Structure formats: structure tokens, C-alpha cells
Short mmCIF file of C-alpha atoms in Angstrom, two decimals:
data_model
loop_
_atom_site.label_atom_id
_atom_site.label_comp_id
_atom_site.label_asym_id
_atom_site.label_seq_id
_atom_site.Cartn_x
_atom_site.Cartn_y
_atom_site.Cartn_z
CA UNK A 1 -42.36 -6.27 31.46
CA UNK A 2 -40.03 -9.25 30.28
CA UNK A 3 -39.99 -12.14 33.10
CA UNK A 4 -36.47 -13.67 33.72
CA UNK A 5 -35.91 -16.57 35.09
CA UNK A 6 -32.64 -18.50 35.94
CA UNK A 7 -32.16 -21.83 36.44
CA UNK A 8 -28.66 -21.92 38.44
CA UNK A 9 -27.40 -25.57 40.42
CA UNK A 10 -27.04 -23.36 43.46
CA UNK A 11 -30.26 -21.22 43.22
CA UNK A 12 -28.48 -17.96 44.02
CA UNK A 13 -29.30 -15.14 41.80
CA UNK A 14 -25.52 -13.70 40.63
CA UNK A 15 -25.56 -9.11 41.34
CA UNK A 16 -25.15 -9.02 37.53
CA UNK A 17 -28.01 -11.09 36.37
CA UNK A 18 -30.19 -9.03 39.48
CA UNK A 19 -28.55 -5.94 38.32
CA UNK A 20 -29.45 -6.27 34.21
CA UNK A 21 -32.61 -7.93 35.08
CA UNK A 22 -34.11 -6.61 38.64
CA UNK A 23 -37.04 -8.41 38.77
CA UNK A 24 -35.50 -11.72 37.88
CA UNK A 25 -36.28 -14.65 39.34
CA UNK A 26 -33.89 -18.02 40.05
CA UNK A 27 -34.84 -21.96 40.37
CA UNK A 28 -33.09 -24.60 40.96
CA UNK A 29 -35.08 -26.48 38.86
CA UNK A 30 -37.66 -25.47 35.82
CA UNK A 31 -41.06 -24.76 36.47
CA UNK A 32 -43.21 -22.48 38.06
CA UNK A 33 -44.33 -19.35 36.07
CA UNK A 34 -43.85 -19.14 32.15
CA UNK A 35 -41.23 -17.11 31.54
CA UNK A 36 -40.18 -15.12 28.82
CA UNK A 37 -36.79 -15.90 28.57
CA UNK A 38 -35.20 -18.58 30.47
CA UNK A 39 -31.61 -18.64 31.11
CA UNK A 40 -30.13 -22.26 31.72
CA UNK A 41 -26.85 -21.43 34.15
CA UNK A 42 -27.05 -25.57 36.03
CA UNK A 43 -23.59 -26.99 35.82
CA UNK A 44 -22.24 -29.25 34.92
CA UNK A 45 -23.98 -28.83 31.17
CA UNK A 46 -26.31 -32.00 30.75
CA UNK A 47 -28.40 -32.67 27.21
CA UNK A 48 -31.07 -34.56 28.75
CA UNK A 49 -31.73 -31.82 31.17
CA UNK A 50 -31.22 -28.77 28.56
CA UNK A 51 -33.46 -31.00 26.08
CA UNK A 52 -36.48 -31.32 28.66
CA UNK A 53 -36.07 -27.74 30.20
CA UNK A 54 -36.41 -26.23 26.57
CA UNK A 55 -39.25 -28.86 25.70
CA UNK A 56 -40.94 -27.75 28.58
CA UNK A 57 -41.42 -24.36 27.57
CA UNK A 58 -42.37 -24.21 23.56
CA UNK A 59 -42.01 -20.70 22.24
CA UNK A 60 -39.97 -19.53 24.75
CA UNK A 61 -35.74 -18.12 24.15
CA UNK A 62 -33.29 -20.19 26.23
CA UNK A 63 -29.99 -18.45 27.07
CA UNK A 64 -27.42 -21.21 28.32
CA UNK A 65 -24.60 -19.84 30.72
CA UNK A 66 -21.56 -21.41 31.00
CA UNK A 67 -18.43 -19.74 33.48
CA UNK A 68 -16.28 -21.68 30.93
CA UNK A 69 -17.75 -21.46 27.23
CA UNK A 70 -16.59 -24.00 25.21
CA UNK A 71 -17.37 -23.79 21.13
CA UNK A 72 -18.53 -27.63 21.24
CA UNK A 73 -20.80 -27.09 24.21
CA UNK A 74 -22.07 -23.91 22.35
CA UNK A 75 -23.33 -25.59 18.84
CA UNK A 76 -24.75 -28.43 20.82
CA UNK A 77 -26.62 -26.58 22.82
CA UNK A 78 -28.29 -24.84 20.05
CA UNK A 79 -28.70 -27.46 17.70
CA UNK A 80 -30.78 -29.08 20.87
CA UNK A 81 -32.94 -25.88 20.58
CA UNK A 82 -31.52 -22.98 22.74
CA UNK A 83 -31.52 -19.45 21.25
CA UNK A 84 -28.15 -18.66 22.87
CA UNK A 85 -24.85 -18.92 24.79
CA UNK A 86 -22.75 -16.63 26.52
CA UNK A 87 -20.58 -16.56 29.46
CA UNK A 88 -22.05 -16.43 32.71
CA UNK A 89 -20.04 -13.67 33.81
CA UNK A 90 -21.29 -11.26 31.30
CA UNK A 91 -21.70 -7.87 32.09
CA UNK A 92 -25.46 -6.81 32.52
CA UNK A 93 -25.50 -4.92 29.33
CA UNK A 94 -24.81 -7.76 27.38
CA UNK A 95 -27.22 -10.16 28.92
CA UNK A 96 -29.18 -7.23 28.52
CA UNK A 97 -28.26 -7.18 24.62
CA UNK A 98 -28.64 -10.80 24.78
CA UNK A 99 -32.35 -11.14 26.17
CA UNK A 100 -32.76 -8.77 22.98
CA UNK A 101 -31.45 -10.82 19.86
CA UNK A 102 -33.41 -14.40 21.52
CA UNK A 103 -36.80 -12.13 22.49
CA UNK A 104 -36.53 -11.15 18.92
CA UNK A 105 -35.75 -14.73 17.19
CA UNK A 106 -32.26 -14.40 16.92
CA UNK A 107 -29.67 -16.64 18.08
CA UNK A 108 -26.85 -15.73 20.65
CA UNK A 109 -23.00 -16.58 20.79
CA UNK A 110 -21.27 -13.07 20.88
CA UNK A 111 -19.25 -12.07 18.01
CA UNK A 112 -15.55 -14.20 19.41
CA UNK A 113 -17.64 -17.30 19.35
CA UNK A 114 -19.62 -17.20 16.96
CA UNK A 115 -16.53 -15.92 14.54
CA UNK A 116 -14.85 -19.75 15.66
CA UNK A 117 -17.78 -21.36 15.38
CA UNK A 118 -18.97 -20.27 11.57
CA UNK A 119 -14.80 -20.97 10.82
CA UNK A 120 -14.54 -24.45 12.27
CA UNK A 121 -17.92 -25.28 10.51
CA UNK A 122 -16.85 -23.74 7.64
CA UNK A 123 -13.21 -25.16 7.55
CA UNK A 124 -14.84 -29.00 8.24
CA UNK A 125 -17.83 -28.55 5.52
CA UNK A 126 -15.32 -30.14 2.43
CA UNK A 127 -17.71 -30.27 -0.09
CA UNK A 128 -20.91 -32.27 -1.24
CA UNK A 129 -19.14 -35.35 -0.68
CA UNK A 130 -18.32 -34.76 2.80
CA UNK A 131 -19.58 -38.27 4.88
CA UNK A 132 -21.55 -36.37 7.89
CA UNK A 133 -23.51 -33.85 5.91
CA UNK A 134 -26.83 -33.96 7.22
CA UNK A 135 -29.17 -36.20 4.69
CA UNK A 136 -31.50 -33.43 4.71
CA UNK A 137 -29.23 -32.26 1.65
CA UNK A 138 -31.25 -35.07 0.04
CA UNK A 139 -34.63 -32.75 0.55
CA UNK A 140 -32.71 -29.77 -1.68
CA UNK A 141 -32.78 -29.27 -5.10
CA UNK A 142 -29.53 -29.39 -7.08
CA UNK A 143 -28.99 -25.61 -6.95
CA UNK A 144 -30.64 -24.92 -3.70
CA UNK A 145 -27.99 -27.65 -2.29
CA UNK A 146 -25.05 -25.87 -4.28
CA UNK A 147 -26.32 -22.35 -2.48
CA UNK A 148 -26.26 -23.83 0.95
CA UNK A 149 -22.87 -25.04 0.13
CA UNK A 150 -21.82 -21.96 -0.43
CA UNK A 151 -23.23 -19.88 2.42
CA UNK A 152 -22.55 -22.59 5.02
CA UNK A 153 -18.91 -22.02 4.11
CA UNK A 154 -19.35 -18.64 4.86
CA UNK A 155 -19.84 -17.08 0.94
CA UNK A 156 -22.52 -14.09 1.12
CA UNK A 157 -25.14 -13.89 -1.39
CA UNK A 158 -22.93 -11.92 -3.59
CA UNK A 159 -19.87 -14.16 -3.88
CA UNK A 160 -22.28 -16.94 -4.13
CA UNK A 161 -23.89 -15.70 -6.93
CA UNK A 162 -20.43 -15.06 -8.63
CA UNK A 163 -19.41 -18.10 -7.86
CA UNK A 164 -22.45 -20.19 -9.17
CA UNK A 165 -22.73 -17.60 -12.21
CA UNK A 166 -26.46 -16.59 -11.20
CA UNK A 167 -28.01 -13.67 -9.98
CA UNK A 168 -28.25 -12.55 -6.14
CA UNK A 169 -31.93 -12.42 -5.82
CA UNK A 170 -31.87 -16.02 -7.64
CA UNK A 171 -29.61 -16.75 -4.52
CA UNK A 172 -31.71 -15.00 -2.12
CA UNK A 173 -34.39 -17.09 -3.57
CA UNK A 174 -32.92 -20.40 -3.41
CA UNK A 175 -31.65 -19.84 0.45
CA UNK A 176 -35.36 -19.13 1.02
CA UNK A 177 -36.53 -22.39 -0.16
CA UNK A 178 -33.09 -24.08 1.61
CA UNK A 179 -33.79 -22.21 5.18
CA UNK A 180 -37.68 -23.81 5.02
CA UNK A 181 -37.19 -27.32 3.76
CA UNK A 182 -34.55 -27.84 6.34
CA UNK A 183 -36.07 -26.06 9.21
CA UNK A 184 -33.68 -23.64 9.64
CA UNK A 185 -33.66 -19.60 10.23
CA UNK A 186 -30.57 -18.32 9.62
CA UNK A 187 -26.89 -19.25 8.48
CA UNK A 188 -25.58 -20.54 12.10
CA UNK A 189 -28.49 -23.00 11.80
CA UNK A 190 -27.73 -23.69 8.51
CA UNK A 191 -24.03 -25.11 8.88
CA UNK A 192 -24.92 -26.57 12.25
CA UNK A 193 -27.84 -28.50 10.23
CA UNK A 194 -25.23 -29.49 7.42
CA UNK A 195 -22.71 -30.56 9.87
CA UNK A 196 -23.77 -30.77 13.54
CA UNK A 197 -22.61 -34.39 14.91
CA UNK A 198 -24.04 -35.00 18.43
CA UNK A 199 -21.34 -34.97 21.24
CA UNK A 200 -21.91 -35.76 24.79
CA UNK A 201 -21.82 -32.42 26.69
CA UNK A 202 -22.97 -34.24 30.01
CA UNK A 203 -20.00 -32.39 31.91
CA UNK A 204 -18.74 -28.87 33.19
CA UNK A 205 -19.19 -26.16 30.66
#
């Protein structure tokens, strides 16, 4: 059975979080038994905390909760290493649905947020040239940087390939290589690696 645990700034356990998972358990702090997932619901929203919580616990998915989610707050939080965010007044099913994607190494945002989030990233990333690309660029080839390019602003493999008059599985191929040398795992972390700027989230979700 998957252990829950919350980590809530009043230490109550909320009827839908009890209700989706039953034999969930809340802290006010981390610690205590390993869980399986952790889901980070303290507020206000505070990096140094998040960082340490999810440091604390190496392998294991944490969900943030926020009663007010905030697209910033959301690609901070998972460029500092959480496997999701959703709102804290989710229906069970979804945290349900939720504790399903991060248990199985996929990230979280829903489909509203994450729809924003891939179009603001998309609609800032300009082009090689852009100033706050991440130097990890540097660590791509020429073509496996032009393929990132193109996914991060939201091309699939097969309008890539069009566009960079090559084959899909020569995309495919050179996303591989992209995804490993830049420690990434799937598009979301790929734009927030090519254009994630730290912001100071230290205040209410």
C-alpha cells in the first residue's frame, strides 16, 4: 500500500486528502516514516523549506499544494525538484490521478496549467540568441541544440523534423542525447532547463 504523507502549516488532514488517501498521514513538519509520496501543502510557499524537504527524501515524488496556484510558483517548484503541483482543493480523484503520474516518474500540473506554462515558456524562448538560455546549451551539439529549440517551443517530433529537413527518428534520436546531457526527462523539464530564471517564491501560493 502507497504511504501518504502531508506536510500542512496547520497539521490538519483536509476530508478530501483523508477521503482519496485513507490511510494518510499529516506533519507539520518533515520527518518521521519514509513515505512514498509526500505532498508539500505549508503556506506560505518557501524555497529553502521545499528545497530541504525534497532533499531529505531522495527518490521520493513531491506533490506541492497551493489553495492559490500560481504558474510562477508552479515552474519553480519543479525546477527545485518536485514532481508536481496542483490545487489543494482538488477533488480526491485527481490527487488520486496525481499520486499516479509522480509514483510513476511523471510530472504534475493538470492540463490548464501546464497548457500556460509550456505557452509562456514557449512564447519567451526567442531563439538561440536569447540572453537567459541556460549555458547547458553549450553541452549540445549543433543539431541536438537546434532539436531542443524546437521542442521547447512546443514543435513535436514531426514538425521538427520538417522543419530541420531530417528524419523523425533522427529527431527522436537527438532529443535522446539532449534529455541526458542536460538532465532532463521530459519536455516540461526541458524548457524549464532552457529558460527557468530563479524567482523568490518565499510567500503565499
Amino acid at each position: 500500500m502507497t504511504k501518504h504523507t502531508f506536510i500542512s502549516s496547520k497539521g490538519q488532514l483536509q476530508a478530501r486528502w483523508k477521503s482519496a488517501f485513507p490511510d494518510a498521514v499529516v506533519r507539520t513538519e518533515p520527518g518521521g516514516e519514509r513515505p512514498d509520496v509526500l505532498w508539500w501543502a505549508r503556506v506560505p510557499l518557501n524555497s529553502a523549506e521545499l528545497s530541504s524537504a525534497i532533499a531529505a527524501v531522495p527518490g521520493v515524488p513531491v506533490v506541492v499544494l497551493s489553495p492559490e496556484p500560481v504558474q510562477e510558483d508552479a515552474m519553480h517548484a519543479i525546477a527545485l525538484g518536485a514532481r508536481g503541483y496542483c490545487h489543494s482543493h482538488a477533488t480526491p480523484s485527481m490527487l488520486q490521478q496525481v499520486a499516479v503520474a509522480v509514483t510513476h516518474g511523471g510530472l504534475w500540473l493538470g492540463p490548464e496549467l501546464m497548457s500556460r506554462v509550456m505557452g509562456a515558456a514557449s512564447e519567451r524562448l526567442l531563439g538561440e540568441q536569447a540572453p537567459d538560455v541556460d549555458p547547458g546549451l553549450d553541452l549540445l551539439t549543433p543539431r541536438e541544440r537546434a532539436v531542443a529549440l524546437e521542442v521547447a517551443r512546443g514543435a513535436t517530433n514531426k514538425e521538427a523534423a520538417r522543419r530541420l529537413d531530417i528524419t523523425e527518428r533522427t529527431v527522436k534520436a537527438h532529443l535522446g542525447a539532449a534529455f541526458e546531457k542536460l538532465g532532463v526527462r521530459d519536455r516540461l523539464q526541458l524548457v524549464l532547463a532552457l529558460k527557468y530564471v530563479p524567482v523568490d517564491v518565499d510567500h503565499a501560493a
